[in-house]
Tab-separated table of C-alpha atoms in Angstrom:
chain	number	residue	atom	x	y	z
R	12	UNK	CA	15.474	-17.965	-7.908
R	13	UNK	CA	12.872	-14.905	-7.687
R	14	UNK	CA	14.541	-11.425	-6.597
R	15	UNK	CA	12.749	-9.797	-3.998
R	16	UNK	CA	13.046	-5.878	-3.237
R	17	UNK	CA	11.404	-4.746	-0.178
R	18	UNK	CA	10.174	-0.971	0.570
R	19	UNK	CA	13.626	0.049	1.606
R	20	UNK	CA	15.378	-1.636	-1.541
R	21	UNK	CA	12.959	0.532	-3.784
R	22	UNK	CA	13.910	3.299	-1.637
R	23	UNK	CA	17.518	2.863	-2.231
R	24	UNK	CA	16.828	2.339	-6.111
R	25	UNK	CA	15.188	6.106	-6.396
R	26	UNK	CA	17.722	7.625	-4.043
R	27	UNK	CA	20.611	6.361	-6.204
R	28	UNK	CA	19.579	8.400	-9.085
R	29	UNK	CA	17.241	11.046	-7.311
R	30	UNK	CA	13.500	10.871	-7.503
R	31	UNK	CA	13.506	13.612	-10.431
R	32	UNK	CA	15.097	11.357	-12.662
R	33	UNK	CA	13.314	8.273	-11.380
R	34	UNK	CA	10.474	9.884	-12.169
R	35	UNK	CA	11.768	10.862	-15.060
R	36	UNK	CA	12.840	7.213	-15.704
R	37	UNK	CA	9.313	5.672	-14.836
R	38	UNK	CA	7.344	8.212	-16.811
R	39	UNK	CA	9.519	7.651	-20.052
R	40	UNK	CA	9.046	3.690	-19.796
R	41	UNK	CA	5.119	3.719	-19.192
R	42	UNK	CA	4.590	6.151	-22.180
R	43	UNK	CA	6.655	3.840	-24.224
R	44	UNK	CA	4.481	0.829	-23.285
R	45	UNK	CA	1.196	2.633	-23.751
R	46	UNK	CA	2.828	3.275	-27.203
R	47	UNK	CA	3.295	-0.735	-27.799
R	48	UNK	CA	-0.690	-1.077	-25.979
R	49	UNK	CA	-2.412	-3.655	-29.019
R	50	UNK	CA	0.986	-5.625	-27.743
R	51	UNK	CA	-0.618	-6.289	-24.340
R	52	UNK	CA	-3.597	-8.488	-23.287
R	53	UNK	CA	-5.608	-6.824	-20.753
R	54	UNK	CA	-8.691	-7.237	-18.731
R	55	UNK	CA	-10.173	-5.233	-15.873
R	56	UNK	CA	-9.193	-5.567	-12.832
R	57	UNK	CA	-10.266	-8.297	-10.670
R	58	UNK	CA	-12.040	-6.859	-7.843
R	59	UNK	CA	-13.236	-8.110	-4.459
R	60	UNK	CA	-15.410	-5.482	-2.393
R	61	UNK	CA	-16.296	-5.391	1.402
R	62	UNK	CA	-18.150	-2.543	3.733
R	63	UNK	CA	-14.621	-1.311	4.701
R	64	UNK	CA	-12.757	-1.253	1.426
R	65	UNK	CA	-11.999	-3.280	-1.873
R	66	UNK	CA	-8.673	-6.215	-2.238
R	67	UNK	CA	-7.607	-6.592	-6.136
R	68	UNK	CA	-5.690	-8.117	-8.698
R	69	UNK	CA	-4.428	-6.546	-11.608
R	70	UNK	CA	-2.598	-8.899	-14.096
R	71	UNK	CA	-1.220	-8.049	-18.119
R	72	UNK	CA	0.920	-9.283	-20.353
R	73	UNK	CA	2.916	-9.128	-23.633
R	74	UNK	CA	4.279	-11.776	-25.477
R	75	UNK	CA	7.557	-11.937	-23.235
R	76	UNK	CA	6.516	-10.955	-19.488
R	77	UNK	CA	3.947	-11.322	-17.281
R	78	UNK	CA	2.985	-9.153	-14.303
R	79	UNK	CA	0.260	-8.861	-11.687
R	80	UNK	CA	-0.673	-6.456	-8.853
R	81	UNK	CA	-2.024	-7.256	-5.555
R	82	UNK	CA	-3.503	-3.894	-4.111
R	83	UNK	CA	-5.966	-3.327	-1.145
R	84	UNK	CA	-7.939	0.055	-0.799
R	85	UNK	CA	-9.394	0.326	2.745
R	86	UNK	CA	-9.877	4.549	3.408
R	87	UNK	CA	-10.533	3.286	7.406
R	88	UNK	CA	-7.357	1.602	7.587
R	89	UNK	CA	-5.113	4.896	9.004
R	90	UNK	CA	-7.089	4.569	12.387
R	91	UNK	CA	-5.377	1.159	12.864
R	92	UNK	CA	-1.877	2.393	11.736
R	93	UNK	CA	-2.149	1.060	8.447
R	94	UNK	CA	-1.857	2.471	5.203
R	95	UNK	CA	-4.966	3.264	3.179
R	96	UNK	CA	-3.184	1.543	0.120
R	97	UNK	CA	-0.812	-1.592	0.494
R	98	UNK	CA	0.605	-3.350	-2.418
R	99	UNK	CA	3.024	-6.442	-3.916
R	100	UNK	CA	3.298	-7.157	-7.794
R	101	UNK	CA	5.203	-10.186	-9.750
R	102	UNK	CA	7.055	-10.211	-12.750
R	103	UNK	CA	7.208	-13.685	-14.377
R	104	UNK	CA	8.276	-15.013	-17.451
R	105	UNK	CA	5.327	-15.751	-20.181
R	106	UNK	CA	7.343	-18.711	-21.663
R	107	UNK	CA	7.828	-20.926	-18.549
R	108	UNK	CA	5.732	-18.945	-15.730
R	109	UNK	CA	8.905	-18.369	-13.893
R	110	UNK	CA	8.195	-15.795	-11.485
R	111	UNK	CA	11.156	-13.449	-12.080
R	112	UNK	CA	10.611	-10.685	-9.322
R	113	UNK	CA	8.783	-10.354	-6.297
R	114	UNK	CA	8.578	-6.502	-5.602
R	115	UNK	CA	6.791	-4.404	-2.790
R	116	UNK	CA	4.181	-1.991	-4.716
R	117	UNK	CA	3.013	0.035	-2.331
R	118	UNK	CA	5.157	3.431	-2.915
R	119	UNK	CA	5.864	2.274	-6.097
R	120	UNK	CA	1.895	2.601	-6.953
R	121	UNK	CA	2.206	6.002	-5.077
R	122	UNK	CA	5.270	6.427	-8.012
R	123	UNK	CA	3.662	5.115	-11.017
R	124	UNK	CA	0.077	6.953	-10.155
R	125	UNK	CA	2.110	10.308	-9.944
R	126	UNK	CA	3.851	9.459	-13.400
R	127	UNK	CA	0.967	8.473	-15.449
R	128	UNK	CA	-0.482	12.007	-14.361
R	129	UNK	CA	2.416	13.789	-15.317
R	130	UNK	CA	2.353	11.716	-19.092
R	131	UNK	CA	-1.232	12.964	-19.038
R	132	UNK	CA	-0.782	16.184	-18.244
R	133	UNK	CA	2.220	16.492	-20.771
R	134	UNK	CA	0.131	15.848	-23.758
R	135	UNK	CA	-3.153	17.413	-22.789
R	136	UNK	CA	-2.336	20.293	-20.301
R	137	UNK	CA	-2.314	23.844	-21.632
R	138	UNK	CA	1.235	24.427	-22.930
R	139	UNK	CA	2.859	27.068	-20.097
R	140	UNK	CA	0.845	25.827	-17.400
R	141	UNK	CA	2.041	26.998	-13.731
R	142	UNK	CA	-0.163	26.624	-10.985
R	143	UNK	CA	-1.758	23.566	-9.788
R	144	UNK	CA	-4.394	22.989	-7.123
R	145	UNK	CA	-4.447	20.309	-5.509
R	146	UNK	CA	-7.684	18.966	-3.572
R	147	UNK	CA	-6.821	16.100	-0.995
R	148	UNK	CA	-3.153	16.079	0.293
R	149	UNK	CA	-3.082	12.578	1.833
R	150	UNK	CA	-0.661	9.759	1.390
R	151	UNK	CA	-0.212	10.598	-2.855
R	152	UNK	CA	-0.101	13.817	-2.740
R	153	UNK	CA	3.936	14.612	-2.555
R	154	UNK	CA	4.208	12.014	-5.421
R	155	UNK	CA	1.528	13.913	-7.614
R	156	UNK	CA	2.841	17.244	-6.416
R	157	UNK	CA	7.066	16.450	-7.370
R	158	UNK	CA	5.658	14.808	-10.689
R	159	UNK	CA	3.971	18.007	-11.818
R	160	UNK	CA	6.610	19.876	-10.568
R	161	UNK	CA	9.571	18.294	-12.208
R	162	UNK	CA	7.783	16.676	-15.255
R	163	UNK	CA	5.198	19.550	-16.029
R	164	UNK	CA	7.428	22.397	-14.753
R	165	UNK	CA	4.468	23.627	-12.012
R	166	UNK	CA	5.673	26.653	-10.001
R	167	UNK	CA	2.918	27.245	-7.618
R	168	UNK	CA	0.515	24.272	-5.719
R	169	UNK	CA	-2.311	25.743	-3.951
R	170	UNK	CA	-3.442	23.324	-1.282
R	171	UNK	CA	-6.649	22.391	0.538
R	172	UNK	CA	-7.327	18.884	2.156
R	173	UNK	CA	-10.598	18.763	5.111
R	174	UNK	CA	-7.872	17.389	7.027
R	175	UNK	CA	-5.795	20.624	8.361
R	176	UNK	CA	-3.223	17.927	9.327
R	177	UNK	CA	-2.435	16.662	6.009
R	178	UNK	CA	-1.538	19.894	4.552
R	179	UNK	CA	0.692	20.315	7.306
R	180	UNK	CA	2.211	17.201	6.630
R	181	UNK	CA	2.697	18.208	3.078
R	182	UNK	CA	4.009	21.286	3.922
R	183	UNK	CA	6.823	19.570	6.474
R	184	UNK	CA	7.959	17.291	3.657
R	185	UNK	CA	7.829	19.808	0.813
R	186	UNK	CA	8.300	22.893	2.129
R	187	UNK	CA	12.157	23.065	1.084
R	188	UNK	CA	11.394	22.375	-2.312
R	189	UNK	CA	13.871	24.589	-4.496
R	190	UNK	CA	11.378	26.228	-7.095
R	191	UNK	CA	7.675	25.182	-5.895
R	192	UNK	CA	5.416	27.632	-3.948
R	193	UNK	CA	3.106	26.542	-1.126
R	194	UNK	CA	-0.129	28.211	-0.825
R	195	UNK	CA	-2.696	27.166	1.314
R	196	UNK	CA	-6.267	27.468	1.030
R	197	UNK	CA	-9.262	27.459	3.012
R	198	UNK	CA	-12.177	25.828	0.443
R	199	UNK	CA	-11.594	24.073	-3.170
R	200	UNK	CA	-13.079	27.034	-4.619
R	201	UNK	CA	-10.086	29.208	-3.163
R	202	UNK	CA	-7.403	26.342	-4.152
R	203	UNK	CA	-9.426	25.777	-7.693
R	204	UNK	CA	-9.589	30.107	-8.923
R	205	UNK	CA	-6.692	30.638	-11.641
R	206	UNK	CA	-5.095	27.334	-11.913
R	207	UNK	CA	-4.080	25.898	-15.060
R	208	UNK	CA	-3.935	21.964	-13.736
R	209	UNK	CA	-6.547	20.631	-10.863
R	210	UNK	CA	-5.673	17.066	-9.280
R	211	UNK	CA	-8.437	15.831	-7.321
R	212	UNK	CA	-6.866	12.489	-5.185
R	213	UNK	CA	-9.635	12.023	-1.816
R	214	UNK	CA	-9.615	8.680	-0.413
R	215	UNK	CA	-13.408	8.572	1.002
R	216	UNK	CA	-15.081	5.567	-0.624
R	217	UNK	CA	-18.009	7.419	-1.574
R	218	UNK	CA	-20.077	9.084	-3.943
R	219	UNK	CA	-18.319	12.541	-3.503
R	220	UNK	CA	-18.563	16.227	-5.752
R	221	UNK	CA	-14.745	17.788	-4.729
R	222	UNK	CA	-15.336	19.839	-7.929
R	223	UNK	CA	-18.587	21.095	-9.357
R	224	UNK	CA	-18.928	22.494	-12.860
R	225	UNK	CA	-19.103	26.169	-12.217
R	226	UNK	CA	-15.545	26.039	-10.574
R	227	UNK	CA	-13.821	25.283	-13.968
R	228	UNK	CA	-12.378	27.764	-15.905
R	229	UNK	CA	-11.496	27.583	-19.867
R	230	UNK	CA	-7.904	26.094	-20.303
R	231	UNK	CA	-7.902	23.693	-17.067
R	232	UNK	CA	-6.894	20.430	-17.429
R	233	UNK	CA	-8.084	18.321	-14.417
R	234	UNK	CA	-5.986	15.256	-13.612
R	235	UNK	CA	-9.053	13.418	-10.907
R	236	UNK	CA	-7.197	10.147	-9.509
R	237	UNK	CA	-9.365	9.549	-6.416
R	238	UNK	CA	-12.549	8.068	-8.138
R	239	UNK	CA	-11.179	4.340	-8.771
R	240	UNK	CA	-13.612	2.134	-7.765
R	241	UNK	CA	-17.242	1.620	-8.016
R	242	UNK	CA	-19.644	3.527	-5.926
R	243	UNK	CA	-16.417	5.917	-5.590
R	244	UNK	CA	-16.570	9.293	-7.376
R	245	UNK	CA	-15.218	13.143	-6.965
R	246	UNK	CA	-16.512	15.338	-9.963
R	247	UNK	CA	-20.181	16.069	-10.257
R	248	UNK	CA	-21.561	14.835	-13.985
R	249	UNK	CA	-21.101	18.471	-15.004
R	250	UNK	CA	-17.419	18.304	-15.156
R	251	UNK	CA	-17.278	15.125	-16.968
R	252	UNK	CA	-19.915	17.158	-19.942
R	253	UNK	CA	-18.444	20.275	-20.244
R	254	UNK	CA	-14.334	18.801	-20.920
R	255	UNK	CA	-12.730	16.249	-23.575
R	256	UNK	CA	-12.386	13.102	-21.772
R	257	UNK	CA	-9.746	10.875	-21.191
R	258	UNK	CA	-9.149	7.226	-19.443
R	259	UNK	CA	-6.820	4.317	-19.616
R	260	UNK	CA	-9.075	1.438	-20.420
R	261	UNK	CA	-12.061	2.217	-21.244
R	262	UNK	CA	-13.901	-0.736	-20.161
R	263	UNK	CA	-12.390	-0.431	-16.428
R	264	UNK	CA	-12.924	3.252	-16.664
R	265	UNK	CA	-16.530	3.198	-17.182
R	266	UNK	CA	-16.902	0.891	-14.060
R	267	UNK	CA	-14.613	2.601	-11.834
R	268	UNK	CA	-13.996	6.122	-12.399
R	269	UNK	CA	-15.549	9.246	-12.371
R	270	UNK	CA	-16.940	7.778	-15.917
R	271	UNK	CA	-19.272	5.535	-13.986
R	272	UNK	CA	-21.266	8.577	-13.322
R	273	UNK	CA	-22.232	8.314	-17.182
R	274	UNK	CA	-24.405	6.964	-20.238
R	275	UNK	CA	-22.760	4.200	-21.856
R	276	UNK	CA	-22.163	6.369	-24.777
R	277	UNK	CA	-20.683	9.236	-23.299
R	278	UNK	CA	-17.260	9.775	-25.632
R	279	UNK	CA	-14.267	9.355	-24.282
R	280	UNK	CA	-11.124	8.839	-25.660
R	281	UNK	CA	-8.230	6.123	-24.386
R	282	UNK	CA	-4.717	7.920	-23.563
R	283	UNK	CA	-2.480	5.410	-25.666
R	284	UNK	CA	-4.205	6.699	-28.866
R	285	UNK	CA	-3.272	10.220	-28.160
R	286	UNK	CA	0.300	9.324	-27.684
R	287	UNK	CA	0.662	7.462	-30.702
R	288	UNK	CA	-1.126	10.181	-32.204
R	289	UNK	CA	-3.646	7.970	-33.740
R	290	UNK	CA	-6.457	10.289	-32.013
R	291	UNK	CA	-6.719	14.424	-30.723
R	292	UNK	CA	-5.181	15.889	-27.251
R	293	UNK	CA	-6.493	19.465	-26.278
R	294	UNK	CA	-6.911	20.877	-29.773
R	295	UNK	CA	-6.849	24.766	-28.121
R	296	UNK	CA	-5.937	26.819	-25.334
R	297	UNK	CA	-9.394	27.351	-23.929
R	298	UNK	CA	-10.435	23.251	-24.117
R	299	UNK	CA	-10.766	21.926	-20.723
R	300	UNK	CA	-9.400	18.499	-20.628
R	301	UNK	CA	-10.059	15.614	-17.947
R	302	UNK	CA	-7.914	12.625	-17.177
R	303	UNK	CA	-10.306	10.721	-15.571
R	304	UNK	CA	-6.985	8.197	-14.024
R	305	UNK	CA	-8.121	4.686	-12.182
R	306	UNK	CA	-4.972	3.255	-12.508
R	307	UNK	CA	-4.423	0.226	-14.913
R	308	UNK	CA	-2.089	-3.027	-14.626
R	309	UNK	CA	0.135	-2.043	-17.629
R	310	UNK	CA	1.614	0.975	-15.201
R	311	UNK	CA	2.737	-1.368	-12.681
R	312	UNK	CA	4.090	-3.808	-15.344
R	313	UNK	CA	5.915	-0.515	-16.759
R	314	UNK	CA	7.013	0.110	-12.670
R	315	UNK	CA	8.225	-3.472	-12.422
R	316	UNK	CA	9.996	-3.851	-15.437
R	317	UNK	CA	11.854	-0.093	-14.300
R	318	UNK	CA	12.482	-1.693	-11.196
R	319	UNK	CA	13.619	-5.056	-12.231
R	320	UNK	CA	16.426	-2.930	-14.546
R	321	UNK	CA	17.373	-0.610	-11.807
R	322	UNK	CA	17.987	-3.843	-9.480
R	323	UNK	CA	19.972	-5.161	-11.454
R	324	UNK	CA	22.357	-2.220	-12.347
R	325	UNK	CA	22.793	-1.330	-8.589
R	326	UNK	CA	23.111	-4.759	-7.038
R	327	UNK	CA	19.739	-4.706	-5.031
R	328	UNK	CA	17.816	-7.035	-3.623
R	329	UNK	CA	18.056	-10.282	-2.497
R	330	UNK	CA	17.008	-13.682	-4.336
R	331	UNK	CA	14.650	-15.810	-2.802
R	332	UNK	CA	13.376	-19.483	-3.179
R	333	UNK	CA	9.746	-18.532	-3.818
R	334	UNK	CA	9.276	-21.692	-5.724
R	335	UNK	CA	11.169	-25.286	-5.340
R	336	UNK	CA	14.495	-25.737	-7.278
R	337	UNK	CA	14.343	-29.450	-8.370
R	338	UNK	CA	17.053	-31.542	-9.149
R	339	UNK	CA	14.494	-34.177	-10.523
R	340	UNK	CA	11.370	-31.985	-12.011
R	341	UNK	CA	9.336	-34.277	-11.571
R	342	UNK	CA	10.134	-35.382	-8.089
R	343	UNK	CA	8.034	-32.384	-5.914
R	344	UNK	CA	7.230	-35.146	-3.608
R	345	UNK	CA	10.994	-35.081	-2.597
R	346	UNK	CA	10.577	-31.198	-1.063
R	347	UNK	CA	8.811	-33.056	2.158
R	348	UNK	CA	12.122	-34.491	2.927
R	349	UNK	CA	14.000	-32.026	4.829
């Protein structure tokens, strides 16, 4: 039998604990996978793109489990009542292909996204760091903004999204937050002046600048998650030349993020060697570092794995027949007869 755990049992699994320490939770398991990352075989992900939007799968695996990620990214979709971002992922077993879990992914990418950034921003944000601004406050933007603010230990978010009505809704759902201020600001130039972290995360599926050069300031680190997919950008070339450089993979990076912008041998350097410490973070206060974050299958292996643990402990879920139970293996014929 497969376990399945729809939108509300995921819901139920963070509100047993809290989100803090899910978060908490999440973060701690994707770091320690990016640890174990020559473990893993990994490939870009599989994309198919249309006029409106882009539909993808994102597999990996270890030696033990196998996972994949359906994910659509359709920016037009909100005028039909749909999310920009909807998303399902499998867990399976690598020794007999037995499909293990069958989870919902859509808040749980919203989850993951938010604690990769945080795992970033631990290791290469200026230590002390207080105030973040955040450009675009759309569907991720509560998960990047609690992240930050329970994993980094950000005080102040200064706010600006086109969209008056976003920041609104931001405001409604984190307004009561013990500890975090709520400033809002009329241009990205206004949001960007004094922070110490910048997260860029627009949905527009177009060759956008959010953040030119001359807005950064010595010390930022700038955590841009909105550029992931090709023909898809949010920092002008500038940015990407005048900070240290980071990605997941590489070879996805250069073909989906803000990277793509780039000569082929522009340096960047992949996040898993600075947490094994095999390679340099921010080597001083006044180096501007840039997380340029696409999003890569190992997180939501990391997510599903997390999940798969937490089902388990709390009793959630239900288990489905998502593929036949045979008496007679051989005998699939024998499923007609019902």
């Amino acid at each position: 039998m497969t376990l399945l755990l729809t939108p509300r049992d995921v819901a139920r699994i963070v509100s047993h604990h809290g989100l803090p320490h899910f978060l908490r939770t999440l973060t701690d398991r994707i770091e320690a996978d990016f640890c174990r990352w020559e473990e893993f075989d990994k490939c870009p992900r599989m994309a198919s793109h249309s006029e409106v939007g882009v539909i993808e799968l994102m597999p990996v695996a270890d030696a033990h489990d196998y996972s994949f990620k359906y994910v659509n990214g359709h920016p037009g979709n909100t005028r039909h009542g749909l999310p920009t971002v909807m998303a399902f992922g499998v867990l399976a077993d690598v020794a007999t292909g037995t499909p293990r879990l069958l989870s919902e992914l859509t808040v749980t990418t919203a989850l993951r996204t938010a604690a990769t950034s945080a795992m970033a921003a631990r290791r290469l944000a200026r230590a002390g760091s207080k105030v973040m601004a955040l450009i675009g406050n759309g569907a991720q933007a509560e998960f990047q903004a609690l992240a930050f603010h329970h994993l980094v230990g950000i005080e102040e978010l200064r706010l600006y999204d086109i969209d008056p009505a976003a920041t609104a809704k931001l405001i409604n759902n984190l307004g009561d937050t013990p500890g975090l201020r709520l400033t809002v600001c009329t241009s990205v130039r206004e949001a960007v002046a004094g922070a110490d972290i910048v997260t860029t995360i627009t949905a527009d599926k177009a060759y956008a600048t959010i953040l030119d050069a001359d807005l950064l300031e010595p010390g930022m680190h700038l955590n841009a998650v909105g550029g992931d997919c090709p023909g898809k950008t949010e920092l002008a070339a500038g940015v990407l030349e005048r900070s240290k450089v980071f990605v997941e993979f590489e070879p996805q990076t250069r073909i989906e993020g803000d990277l793509q912008q780039m000569p082929a041998d522009f340096h960047v350097t992949e996040l898993w060697r600075v947490l094994t410490e095999r390679a340099p973070g921010r080597t001083a206060d006044t180096d501007i570092t840039l997380f340029d974050s696409v999003g890569f299958a190992l997180e939501d292996y990391s997510a599903l794995v997390t999940l798969e643990h937490a089902a388990h402990e709390q009793g959630v879920g239900r288990d489905i027949e998502l593929v036949p139970q045979l008496a007679d293996p051989k005998n699939l014929f024998g499923q007609l007869r019902v």
